[in-house]
């Protein structure tokens, strides 16, 4: 009997005595990881977990937490990780929506989460940053072997709630096939092997740190330097033992801000990958100048796993997200009519493939709205493809500004503003305007006194059509971001909503 996802990833190296995880608490071999996931699976089943039941988890990153993810899949369950930053009222929504059979939380959160567990009749276990807690206690006396439950490619493996910067978070239903197929394509595209050591400093409640990184490394039998979180000091301390790193753009800008981050520190590294938010072309160029290495930028989303990547061999173009991954049907289509766009025209990215999720958990209307009749998923990302097939993201459809009936793509304005001397970065948003409907506003991050609103208006004048030029410019010390490095435009729109009232 096979378990489609587990057999191709963690299960593949189950008996290997090679190191899988290097952690601050010590090294963990594949065989020890397998024994731990067996014990955790035994504990889950003893607590009443049946196939297809959800295991909702809000816990600090640790090797044990990753073993819990593997254990849930082995037991035929559905893994449901939750951002460690979610507050009790937010958790109430996720827990009541997903109705997990088992909830795993940090011991310090028990008082908040026990009432939620009671409300839906779930069993609550605790797990702390070092793998201790009631879950470890329940697993300790169980056998170190577990008969992995059979699961097919179309069975559900995980539900990941989208970060949902506007509206309600939606639970993306991902199958064994969705996860396994994407890991295989990425391993191939990025040439990962069992000789690789990935520097892992991302959170594991999000698709980037959990699936892109861990599934891929589990599949190829490589190892990970598995750190609780990113810091420049930790990155520099561990980098000598790594071959590769995955990060959000903020990791790269913070590394570049340190004089200790030098070409010599990276010379042995095979690959730096960036994703989850746009990497400024400027960051790409600075990184290349400092290290001689071209960061490989890729693009994906919770619902679809990874979609495009710059090539491993060949030109890694700054400001682009590269080409569609093998096996993915991708088109750029007019947002309204669905007509396919020509190269150079802006439209919405739509795609089909084994990587694409099965719809939103118990939201049939949202699911129906998100797919075209021929099965293509509508990402909501506005993009343009050049003659060589490289794709550049120009914004989200809901970030698109309509001013005086004309469409403005924020990225076009931002890239000009970002080039102004003294500007760190910018976010261009639309805010309500009595005359134009929406007005273009540039929020510019810069050091005190480094740049004035006039510098910005002067810089775009003559380079952008009048309707695209910012009607107001605000200088701020920094832009608000979520934990994956995405600029929170919804929050900015709220802050500046009354600018023209
Ligand atoms: P999430 O589901 O949290 O991973 O967010 C997915 C969204 O992040 C995508 O729909 C894009 O808007 C954005 N995104 C991911 N990678 C990139 C990238 N390399 N460049 C620009 N936007 C990105």
Short mmCIF file of C-alpha atoms and ligand atoms in Angstrom, two decimals:
data_model
loop_
_atom_site.label_atom_id
_atom_site.label_comp_id
_atom_site.label_asym_id
_atom_site.label_seq_id
_atom_site.Cartn_x
_atom_site.Cartn_y
_atom_site.Cartn_z
CA UNK A 1 0.00 0.00 0.00
CA UNK A 2 1.43 3.34 -0.86
CA UNK A 3 1.17 6.82 0.47
CA UNK A 4 1.68 9.02 -2.57
CA UNK A 5 3.33 12.03 -0.92
CA UNK A 6 5.18 10.37 1.96
CA UNK A 7 6.72 7.61 -0.16
CA UNK A 8 8.24 10.15 -2.55
CA UNK A 9 9.57 12.48 0.14
CA UNK A 10 10.35 11.65 3.78
CA UNK A 11 9.70 7.93 3.27
CA UNK A 12 12.25 7.62 0.50
CA UNK A 13 15.21 7.99 2.85
CA UNK A 14 13.48 6.50 5.88
CA UNK A 15 16.32 4.13 6.80
CA UNK A 16 19.24 6.33 5.81
CA UNK A 17 21.84 7.11 8.47
CA UNK A 18 22.69 10.42 6.80
CA UNK A 19 21.97 13.74 8.49
CA UNK A 20 18.64 15.30 7.53
CA UNK A 21 18.54 18.28 9.91
CA UNK A 22 21.27 20.33 11.53
CA UNK A 23 19.67 22.28 14.37
CA UNK A 24 20.86 24.42 17.27
CA UNK A 25 19.87 21.45 19.49
CA UNK A 26 21.98 18.95 17.48
CA UNK A 27 21.91 16.89 14.28
CA UNK A 28 19.06 14.55 13.33
CA UNK A 29 19.53 11.61 10.95
CA UNK A 30 16.87 10.48 8.49
CA UNK A 31 16.34 7.20 10.36
CA UNK A 32 15.87 9.04 13.68
CA UNK A 33 13.47 11.48 12.00
CA UNK A 34 11.51 8.50 10.65
CA UNK A 35 11.33 6.90 14.11
CA UNK A 36 10.08 10.19 15.55
CA UNK A 37 7.43 10.61 12.88
CA UNK A 38 6.33 7.00 13.56
CA UNK A 39 5.92 7.73 17.26
CA UNK A 40 4.05 10.96 16.55
CA UNK A 41 1.79 9.16 14.06
CA UNK A 42 1.09 6.52 16.73
CA UNK A 43 0.20 9.28 19.20
CA UNK A 44 -2.13 10.98 16.67
CA UNK A 45 -3.93 7.73 15.90
CA UNK A 46 -4.22 6.87 19.60
CA UNK A 47 -5.84 10.29 20.10
CA UNK A 48 -8.49 9.32 17.55
CA UNK A 49 -7.12 10.67 14.25
CA UNK A 50 -8.76 9.02 11.23
CA UNK A 51 -7.85 9.39 7.57
CA UNK A 52 -8.85 12.85 6.23
CA UNK A 53 -9.06 14.42 9.69
CA UNK A 54 -7.34 17.77 10.02
CA UNK A 55 -4.42 18.38 12.39
CA UNK A 56 -4.25 22.15 13.04
CA UNK A 57 -0.93 23.41 14.29
CA UNK A 58 0.19 26.73 15.73
CA UNK A 59 3.63 26.06 17.16
CA UNK A 60 7.18 27.34 17.01
CA UNK A 61 9.44 25.99 14.30
CA UNK A 62 11.43 22.92 15.35
CA UNK A 63 12.60 19.59 13.96
CA UNK A 64 9.77 17.96 15.92
CA UNK A 65 7.25 20.20 14.19
CA UNK A 66 8.49 19.04 10.80
CA UNK A 67 8.30 15.43 12.05
CA UNK A 68 4.69 16.16 13.05
CA UNK A 69 3.94 17.26 9.49
CA UNK A 70 5.41 14.00 8.16
CA UNK A 71 3.54 12.04 10.85
CA UNK A 72 0.21 13.62 9.90
CA UNK A 73 0.70 12.66 6.25
CA UNK A 74 1.77 9.12 7.27
CA UNK A 75 -1.35 8.75 9.38
CA UNK A 76 -3.51 9.81 6.41
CA UNK A 77 -4.41 13.11 8.05
CA UNK A 78 -4.53 16.60 6.60
CA UNK A 79 -1.85 18.99 7.86
CA UNK A 80 -3.05 22.51 8.65
CA UNK A 81 -0.29 24.89 9.76
CA UNK A 82 -1.21 28.30 11.18
CA UNK A 83 0.89 31.45 11.33
CA UNK A 84 2.43 31.78 14.80
CA UNK A 85 1.46 35.44 14.76
CA UNK A 86 -2.30 34.80 14.66
CA UNK A 87 -4.20 36.16 17.65
CA UNK A 88 -6.93 34.25 19.55
CA UNK A 89 -9.80 35.91 17.62
CA UNK A 90 -8.17 34.95 14.32
CA UNK A 91 -7.58 31.40 15.55
CA UNK A 92 -11.24 31.15 16.46
CA UNK A 93 -12.10 31.66 12.78
CA UNK A 94 -9.60 29.07 11.48
CA UNK A 95 -10.44 26.43 14.06
CA UNK A 96 -14.21 26.78 13.68
CA UNK A 97 -13.87 26.82 9.89
CA UNK A 98 -11.57 23.81 9.56
CA UNK A 99 -12.87 21.78 12.55
CA UNK A 100 -9.66 19.79 13.14
CA UNK A 101 -9.77 16.57 15.17
CA UNK A 102 -6.46 17.48 16.81
CA UNK A 103 -4.92 20.85 17.62
CA UNK A 104 -1.25 21.34 18.46
CA UNK A 105 -0.25 24.59 20.19
CA UNK A 106 2.58 26.12 22.13
CA UNK A 107 2.31 25.30 25.88
CA UNK A 108 2.08 29.05 26.63
CA UNK A 109 -1.09 29.29 24.49
CA UNK A 110 -3.02 26.52 26.25
CA UNK A 111 -5.28 28.89 28.20
CA UNK A 112 -6.37 30.60 24.97
CA UNK A 113 -6.72 27.52 22.81
CA UNK A 114 -8.28 24.99 25.19
CA UNK A 115 -11.70 26.73 25.03
CA UNK A 116 -11.50 26.65 21.23
CA UNK A 117 -10.66 22.95 21.24
CA UNK A 118 -13.56 22.31 23.62
CA UNK A 119 -15.91 24.28 21.37
CA UNK A 120 -15.38 21.90 18.44
CA UNK A 121 -14.55 18.74 20.44
CA UNK A 122 -10.89 18.56 19.32
CA UNK A 123 -8.02 17.06 21.31
CA UNK A 124 -5.35 19.62 22.26
CA UNK A 125 -1.65 18.73 22.58
CA UNK A 126 1.26 21.06 23.24
CA UNK A 127 4.63 21.30 21.51
CA UNK A 128 7.32 23.88 22.27
CA UNK A 129 10.29 25.20 20.30
CA UNK A 130 12.48 22.32 21.52
CA UNK A 131 9.97 19.56 20.83
CA UNK A 132 8.77 19.24 24.43
CA UNK A 133 5.16 19.23 25.62
CA UNK A 134 2.20 16.88 25.94
CA UNK A 135 2.53 15.65 22.34
CA UNK A 136 6.09 14.45 22.97
CA UNK A 137 4.92 12.82 26.20
CA UNK A 138 2.09 11.01 24.39
CA UNK A 139 4.50 9.83 21.68
CA UNK A 140 7.32 8.76 24.01
CA UNK A 141 6.06 5.28 24.91
CA UNK A 142 4.72 4.33 21.50
CA UNK A 143 6.54 2.03 19.04
CA UNK A 144 9.17 3.57 16.76
CA UNK A 145 7.49 1.97 13.77
CA UNK A 146 4.18 2.87 12.15
CA UNK A 147 2.38 1.29 9.24
CA UNK A 148 1.98 4.27 6.92
CA UNK A 149 -1.66 4.68 5.88
CA UNK A 150 -2.38 4.30 2.15
CA UNK A 151 -3.22 7.57 0.38
CA UNK A 152 -3.61 8.18 -3.32
CA UNK A 153 -2.49 11.13 -5.44
CA UNK A 154 -5.90 12.80 -5.24
CA UNK A 155 -6.29 12.53 -1.48
CA UNK A 156 -6.03 15.71 0.54
CA UNK A 157 -2.63 16.24 2.20
CA UNK A 158 -2.84 19.77 3.56
CA UNK A 159 -4.98 22.85 3.96
CA UNK A 160 -3.11 26.15 3.97
CA UNK A 161 -5.00 29.32 4.69
CA UNK A 162 -4.05 32.12 2.32
CA UNK A 163 -2.50 35.13 3.97
CA UNK A 164 -5.61 37.07 2.93
CA UNK A 165 -4.57 40.72 3.05
CA UNK A 166 -8.19 41.58 2.24
CA UNK A 167 -11.36 39.69 3.10
CA UNK A 168 -11.60 36.32 4.81
CA UNK A 169 -8.71 33.88 4.69
CA UNK A 170 -9.52 30.92 2.48
CA UNK A 171 -8.27 27.38 3.10
CA UNK A 172 -6.45 26.08 0.00
CA UNK A 173 -6.97 22.31 -0.36
CA UNK A 174 -3.75 20.65 -1.55
CA UNK A 175 -3.49 17.01 -2.53
CA UNK A 176 -0.64 14.51 -2.35
CA UNK A 177 -0.16 14.96 -6.10
CA UNK A 178 -0.06 18.79 -5.85
CA UNK A 179 2.77 18.65 -3.31
CA UNK A 180 4.79 15.75 -4.69
CA UNK A 181 4.69 16.90 -8.31
CA UNK A 182 5.89 20.40 -7.46
CA UNK A 183 8.75 19.14 -5.27
CA UNK A 184 9.90 16.89 -8.13
CA UNK A 185 9.83 19.72 -10.68
CA UNK A 186 11.71 22.10 -8.38
CA UNK A 187 14.37 19.52 -7.49
CA UNK A 188 14.97 19.02 -11.18
CA UNK A 189 14.85 22.71 -12.18
CA UNK A 190 17.17 23.84 -9.40
CA UNK A 191 19.39 20.69 -9.53
CA UNK A 192 19.06 19.71 -5.89
CA UNK A 193 20.73 16.42 -4.87
CA UNK A 194 21.61 14.58 -1.68
CA UNK A 195 24.87 16.57 -1.64
CA UNK A 196 22.97 19.78 -0.92
CA UNK A 197 22.75 21.51 2.43
CA UNK A 198 19.99 24.12 2.43
CA UNK A 199 20.20 27.05 4.83
CA UNK A 200 16.59 27.13 6.13
CA UNK A 201 15.57 30.22 8.08
CA UNK A 202 11.97 30.59 6.84
CA UNK A 203 8.88 29.91 8.94
CA UNK A 204 7.25 26.51 8.35
CA UNK A 205 3.62 27.60 8.54
CA UNK A 206 3.81 28.97 4.98
CA UNK A 207 4.17 27.19 1.64
CA UNK A 208 7.65 28.66 1.03
CA UNK A 209 9.41 27.33 4.13
CA UNK A 210 7.28 24.22 4.49
CA UNK A 211 6.65 22.84 1.03
CA UNK A 212 9.09 24.51 -1.35
CA UNK A 213 12.03 23.95 0.98
CA UNK A 214 11.27 20.88 3.10
CA UNK A 215 9.44 18.71 0.56
CA UNK A 216 12.18 19.26 -1.96
CA UNK A 217 14.99 18.42 0.48
CA UNK A 218 13.10 15.40 1.82
CA UNK A 219 12.63 14.19 -1.75
CA UNK A 220 16.29 14.41 -2.77
CA UNK A 221 17.66 13.26 0.59
CA UNK A 222 19.69 16.40 1.17
CA UNK A 223 20.06 18.11 4.51
CA UNK A 224 18.88 21.38 5.99
CA UNK A 225 20.39 23.76 8.48
CA UNK A 226 17.11 24.26 10.26
CA UNK A 227 17.14 27.52 12.22
CA UNK A 228 14.26 29.02 14.23
CA UNK A 229 14.31 32.27 12.27
CA UNK A 230 16.34 34.57 10.06
CA UNK A 231 19.05 36.79 11.43
CA UNK A 232 22.10 38.14 9.63
CA UNK A 233 24.35 36.80 12.40
CA UNK A 234 22.90 33.26 12.20
CA UNK A 235 23.00 33.31 8.39
CA UNK A 236 26.68 34.28 8.41
CA UNK A 237 27.52 31.76 11.14
CA UNK A 238 25.95 28.79 9.32
CA UNK A 239 26.52 29.74 5.68
CA UNK A 240 29.99 28.12 5.52
CA UNK A 241 28.28 24.71 5.98
CA UNK A 242 25.56 25.33 3.37
CA UNK A 243 25.43 24.91 -0.39
CA UNK A 244 22.21 26.83 -1.00
CA UNK A 245 19.69 29.16 0.59
CA UNK A 246 16.03 30.09 0.08
CA UNK A 247 14.76 33.41 1.30
CA UNK A 248 12.24 36.20 1.00
CA UNK A 249 13.64 39.47 -0.44
CA UNK A 250 14.05 40.95 3.04
CA UNK A 251 16.70 38.28 3.84
CA UNK A 252 18.77 39.52 0.93
CA UNK A 253 18.40 43.24 1.67
CA UNK A 254 19.36 42.61 5.31
CA UNK A 255 22.40 40.57 4.32
CA UNK A 256 23.47 43.30 1.92
CA UNK A 257 23.13 45.89 4.68
CA UNK A 258 25.85 44.08 6.62
CA UNK A 259 29.52 44.72 5.82
CA UNK A 260 30.29 41.22 7.09
CA UNK A 261 28.40 39.77 4.14
CA UNK A 262 31.12 39.52 1.53
CA UNK A 263 31.90 37.71 -1.70
CA UNK A 264 34.19 35.41 0.28
CA UNK A 265 31.27 34.38 2.55
CA UNK A 266 29.32 33.10 -0.45
CA UNK A 267 32.01 31.74 -2.76
CA UNK A 268 31.23 28.10 -1.94
CA UNK A 269 27.45 28.57 -2.32
CA UNK A 270 25.76 26.95 -5.31
CA UNK A 271 22.44 28.76 -5.29
CA UNK A 272 20.49 31.63 -3.70
CA UNK A 273 16.74 31.56 -4.35
CA UNK A 274 14.22 34.33 -3.65
CA UNK A 275 10.44 34.35 -3.68
CA UNK A 276 7.12 35.17 -1.95
CA UNK A 277 7.44 38.88 -2.74
CA UNK A 278 9.07 40.88 -5.53
CA UNK A 279 12.85 41.13 -5.37
CA UNK A 280 13.81 44.64 -6.39
CA UNK A 281 16.03 44.68 -9.48
CA UNK A 282 18.30 46.91 -7.40
CA UNK A 283 18.74 44.16 -4.79
CA UNK A 284 19.52 41.62 -7.51
CA UNK A 285 22.20 43.92 -8.95
CA UNK A 286 23.70 44.82 -5.57
CA UNK A 287 23.89 41.14 -4.66
CA UNK A 288 25.62 40.32 -7.93
CA UNK A 289 28.08 43.17 -7.47
CA UNK A 290 28.90 42.05 -3.91
CA UNK A 291 29.08 38.29 -4.45
CA UNK A 292 29.30 37.62 -8.17
CA UNK A 293 26.17 35.45 -7.83
CA UNK A 294 22.80 36.01 -9.50
CA UNK A 295 19.89 35.43 -7.13
CA UNK A 296 17.41 33.06 -8.76
CA UNK A 297 13.92 34.54 -8.43
CA UNK A 298 10.85 32.32 -8.62
CA UNK A 299 7.13 32.94 -8.23
CA UNK A 300 4.29 30.93 -6.76
CA UNK A 301 1.39 31.03 -4.37
CA UNK A 302 -0.22 28.94 -1.67
CA UNK A 303 -2.94 27.70 -4.03
CA UNK A 304 -0.61 26.58 -6.79
CA UNK A 305 2.76 25.83 -5.23
CA UNK A 306 5.52 27.19 -7.48
CA UNK A 307 4.62 28.44 -10.95
CA UNK A 308 7.63 30.07 -12.62
CA UNK A 309 11.36 30.24 -12.09
CA UNK A 310 14.34 31.91 -13.61
CA UNK A 311 16.57 29.30 -15.23
CA UNK A 312 19.33 27.46 -13.37
CA UNK A 313 21.52 27.64 -16.45
CA UNK A 314 21.07 30.74 -18.53
CA UNK A 315 19.98 34.26 -17.91
CA UNK A 316 18.49 35.06 -14.48
CA UNK A 317 16.83 38.37 -15.27
CA UNK A 318 16.44 40.93 -12.52
CA UNK A 319 12.86 42.10 -12.05
CA UNK A 320 11.39 39.02 -13.72
CA UNK A 321 10.10 35.77 -12.25
CA UNK A 322 11.39 33.74 -15.18
CA UNK A 323 9.58 31.09 -17.20
CA UNK A 324 6.77 28.61 -16.39
CA UNK A 325 8.00 25.43 -14.69
CA UNK A 326 7.84 22.14 -16.62
CA UNK A 327 4.36 20.64 -16.80
CA UNK A 328 2.55 23.92 -16.12
CA UNK A 329 0.19 25.43 -18.70
CA UNK A 330 0.40 29.18 -18.20
CA UNK A 331 -1.33 31.99 -20.05
CA UNK A 332 -1.75 35.70 -19.55
CA UNK A 333 -5.32 36.75 -20.16
CA UNK A 334 -7.43 39.87 -20.03
CA UNK A 335 -8.90 40.12 -16.53
CA UNK A 336 -12.40 40.93 -17.76
CA UNK A 337 -12.88 39.00 -20.97
CA UNK A 338 -10.40 36.13 -20.55
CA UNK A 339 -8.96 36.83 -24.03
CA UNK A 340 -5.33 35.70 -24.26
CA UNK A 341 -2.89 38.63 -24.25
CA UNK A 342 -0.11 39.07 -26.78
CA UNK A 343 3.50 39.29 -25.57
CA UNK A 344 4.06 42.72 -24.04
CA UNK A 345 0.40 43.16 -23.00
CA UNK A 346 -0.57 43.20 -19.36
CA UNK A 347 -3.07 40.62 -18.18
CA UNK A 348 -3.74 38.19 -15.38
CA UNK A 349 -1.74 34.97 -14.92
CA UNK A 350 -3.89 31.86 -15.29
CA UNK A 351 -2.58 28.31 -15.07
CA UNK A 352 -3.35 24.61 -15.06
CA UNK A 353 -1.22 21.70 -13.90
CA UNK A 354 -0.65 19.00 -11.29
CA UNK A 355 0.51 21.71 -8.92
CA UNK A 356 -2.84 23.54 -8.79
CA UNK A 357 -4.99 23.07 -5.65
CA UNK A 358 -8.45 21.52 -5.51
CA UNK A 359 -10.36 24.63 -4.49
CA UNK A 360 -11.06 26.41 -1.22
CA UNK A 361 -12.20 24.54 1.87
CA UNK A 362 -16.01 24.72 2.06
CA UNK A 363 -16.22 27.81 -0.17
CA UNK A 364 -17.75 26.53 -3.41
CA UNK A 365 -18.59 30.03 -4.64
CA UNK A 366 -15.06 31.37 -4.11
CA UNK A 367 -13.71 28.23 -5.77
CA UNK A 368 -15.99 28.60 -8.78
CA UNK A 369 -15.01 32.28 -9.16
CA UNK A 370 -11.32 31.35 -9.16
CA UNK A 371 -11.37 28.95 -12.09
CA UNK A 372 -12.19 29.43 -15.78
CA UNK A 373 -14.48 26.87 -17.42
CA UNK A 374 -11.50 25.09 -18.97
CA UNK A 375 -9.94 24.51 -15.56
CA UNK A 376 -7.40 27.33 -15.52
CA UNK A 377 -6.89 28.92 -12.09
CA UNK A 378 -7.04 32.72 -12.04
CA UNK A 379 -4.14 33.88 -9.87
CA UNK A 380 -5.06 37.56 -9.54
CA UNK A 381 -1.45 38.48 -10.38
CA UNK A 382 -1.11 40.97 -13.22
CA UNK A 383 1.86 40.25 -15.42
CA UNK A 384 3.48 40.72 -18.77
CA UNK A 385 5.51 38.26 -20.85
CA UNK A 386 8.41 39.38 -23.04
CA UNK A 387 9.41 37.97 -26.40
CA UNK A 388 11.78 35.47 -24.73
CA UNK A 389 9.01 34.13 -22.52
CA UNK A 390 10.19 35.78 -19.28
CA UNK A 391 7.35 36.92 -17.05
CA UNK A 392 7.29 40.07 -14.93
CA UNK A 393 4.68 40.61 -12.25
CA UNK A 394 3.26 44.14 -12.32
CA UNK A 395 0.86 43.92 -9.36
CA UNK A 396 -2.17 42.14 -7.94
CA UNK A 397 -5.51 42.71 -9.69
CA UNK A 398 -6.91 44.28 -6.55
CA UNK A 399 -3.81 46.53 -6.34
CA UNK A 400 -4.54 47.84 -9.83
CA UNK A 401 -5.58 51.47 -9.68
CA UNK A 402 -8.32 52.88 -11.86
CA UNK A 403 -7.91 56.64 -12.02
CA UNK A 404 -10.29 58.61 -14.20
CA UNK A 405 -11.28 55.31 -15.86
CA UNK A 406 -7.69 54.47 -16.80
CA UNK A 407 -5.73 51.52 -15.46
CA UNK A 408 -2.52 52.19 -13.58
CA UNK A 409 -0.23 49.29 -12.68
CA UNK A 410 1.55 50.19 -9.47
CA UNK A 411 4.78 48.39 -10.37
CA UNK A 412 5.36 50.64 -13.36
CA UNK A 413 5.23 53.73 -11.16
CA UNK A 414 7.15 52.06 -8.31
CA UNK A 415 10.08 51.12 -10.50
CA UNK A 416 10.56 54.76 -11.54
CA UNK A 417 10.17 56.03 -7.99
CA UNK A 418 12.61 53.39 -6.69
CA UNK A 419 15.28 54.76 -9.03
CA UNK A 420 15.21 58.21 -7.42
CA UNK A 421 18.35 58.81 -5.34
CA UNK A 422 17.65 58.41 -1.63
CA UNK A 423 14.59 56.18 -2.08
CA UNK A 424 14.83 52.82 -0.31
CA UNK A 425 11.60 51.47 -1.79
CA UNK A 426 8.07 52.53 -2.57
CA UNK A 427 4.48 51.35 -2.66
CA UNK A 428 2.04 52.93 -5.05
CA UNK A 429 -1.62 52.64 -4.07
CA UNK A 430 -5.01 53.94 -5.15
CA UNK A 431 -7.10 55.92 -2.67
CA UNK A 432 -10.63 57.27 -3.10
CA UNK A 433 -10.75 60.58 -4.96
CA UNK A 434 -13.90 62.69 -5.52
CA UNK A 435 -13.07 63.46 -9.13
CA UNK A 436 -10.98 60.57 -10.46
CA UNK A 437 -12.59 57.74 -8.50
CA UNK A 438 -9.17 56.71 -7.35
CA UNK A 439 -5.99 58.77 -7.14
CA UNK A 440 -2.47 57.41 -7.46
CA UNK A 441 -0.50 57.90 -4.24
CA UNK A 442 3.16 57.01 -3.72
CA UNK A 443 4.29 55.98 -0.25
CA UNK A 444 8.04 56.25 -0.26
CA UNK A 445 10.44 54.73 2.27
CA UNK A 446 13.51 56.91 2.76
CA UNK A 447 15.84 58.05 5.50
CA UNK A 448 15.00 61.34 7.16
CA UNK A 449 15.66 64.22 4.74
CA UNK A 450 17.07 61.94 2.02
CA UNK A 451 14.35 62.75 -0.48
CA UNK A 452 11.40 65.15 -0.79
CA UNK A 453 7.97 64.68 -2.39
CA UNK A 454 9.05 67.20 -5.04
CA UNK A 455 12.02 65.02 -6.01
CA UNK A 456 9.57 62.20 -6.68
CA UNK A 457 7.12 64.23 -8.73
CA UNK A 458 9.96 65.75 -10.73
CA UNK A 459 11.45 62.32 -11.43
CA UNK A 460 8.28 60.85 -12.92
CA UNK A 461 7.22 63.96 -14.81
CA UNK A 462 7.70 63.38 -18.51
CA UNK A 463 8.34 59.66 -17.99
CA UNK A 464 4.79 58.64 -17.15
CA UNK A 465 1.45 59.67 -18.59
CA UNK A 466 -0.19 62.32 -16.39
CA UNK A 467 -2.90 59.93 -15.16
CA UNK A 468 -0.23 57.56 -13.83
CA UNK A 469 1.69 60.22 -11.92
CA UNK A 470 1.18 60.27 -8.14
CA UNK A 471 -1.26 62.94 -7.01
CA UNK A 472 0.28 62.78 -3.56
CA UNK A 473 3.59 61.53 -2.21
CA UNK A 474 4.21 60.61 1.42
CA UNK A 475 7.69 59.92 2.79
CA UNK A 476 7.86 57.30 5.57
CA UNK A 477 10.75 55.55 7.37
CA UNK A 478 9.66 52.07 6.21
CA UNK A 479 6.78 50.20 4.56
CA UNK A 480 4.54 47.82 6.54
CA UNK A 481 5.23 44.15 5.69
CA UNK A 482 3.82 40.81 6.77
CA UNK A 483 6.02 37.95 7.96
CA UNK A 484 6.66 36.75 4.39
CA UNK A 485 8.02 40.13 3.38
CA UNK A 486 4.96 41.22 1.41
CA UNK A 487 4.19 44.92 1.54
CA UNK A 488 0.77 45.33 3.12
CA UNK A 489 -0.95 47.54 0.58
CA UNK A 490 -4.37 46.98 2.12
CA UNK A 491 -3.09 48.54 5.35
CA UNK A 492 -1.61 51.46 3.42
CA UNK A 493 -4.87 52.02 1.56
CA UNK A 494 -6.63 52.18 4.91
CA UNK A 495 -4.09 54.61 6.41
CA UNK A 496 -4.37 57.00 3.50
CA UNK A 497 -8.06 56.48 2.69
CA UNK A 498 -9.08 60.04 3.63
CA UNK A 499 -6.26 61.87 1.84
CA UNK A 500 -8.62 63.43 -0.72
CA UNK A 501 -11.85 63.28 1.32
P1 LIG B 1 1.31 33.36 -0.83
O1 LIG B 1 0.10 32.58 -1.16
O2 LIG B 1 1.32 33.92 0.57
O3 LIG B 1 2.57 32.62 -1.14
O4 LIG B 1 1.30 34.66 -1.76
C1 LIG B 1 1.31 34.50 -3.15
C2 LIG B 1 1.49 35.83 -3.81
O5 LIG B 1 2.78 36.37 -3.53
C3 LIG B 1 1.44 35.72 -5.31
O6 LIG B 1 0.10 35.65 -5.79
C4 LIG B 1 2.17 36.98 -5.73
O7 LIG B 1 1.31 38.10 -5.68
C5 LIG B 1 3.23 37.13 -4.64
N1 LIG B 1 4.54 36.62 -5.06
C6 LIG B 1 5.12 35.43 -4.81
N2 LIG B 1 6.35 35.35 -5.36
C7 LIG B 1 6.56 36.53 -5.99
C8 LIG B 1 7.63 37.09 -6.76
N3 LIG B 1 8.77 36.42 -6.96
N4 LIG B 1 7.46 38.33 -7.27
C9 LIG B 1 6.33 39.02 -7.07
N5 LIG B 1 5.29 38.56 -6.34
C10 LIG B 1 5.40 37.33 -5.80
#
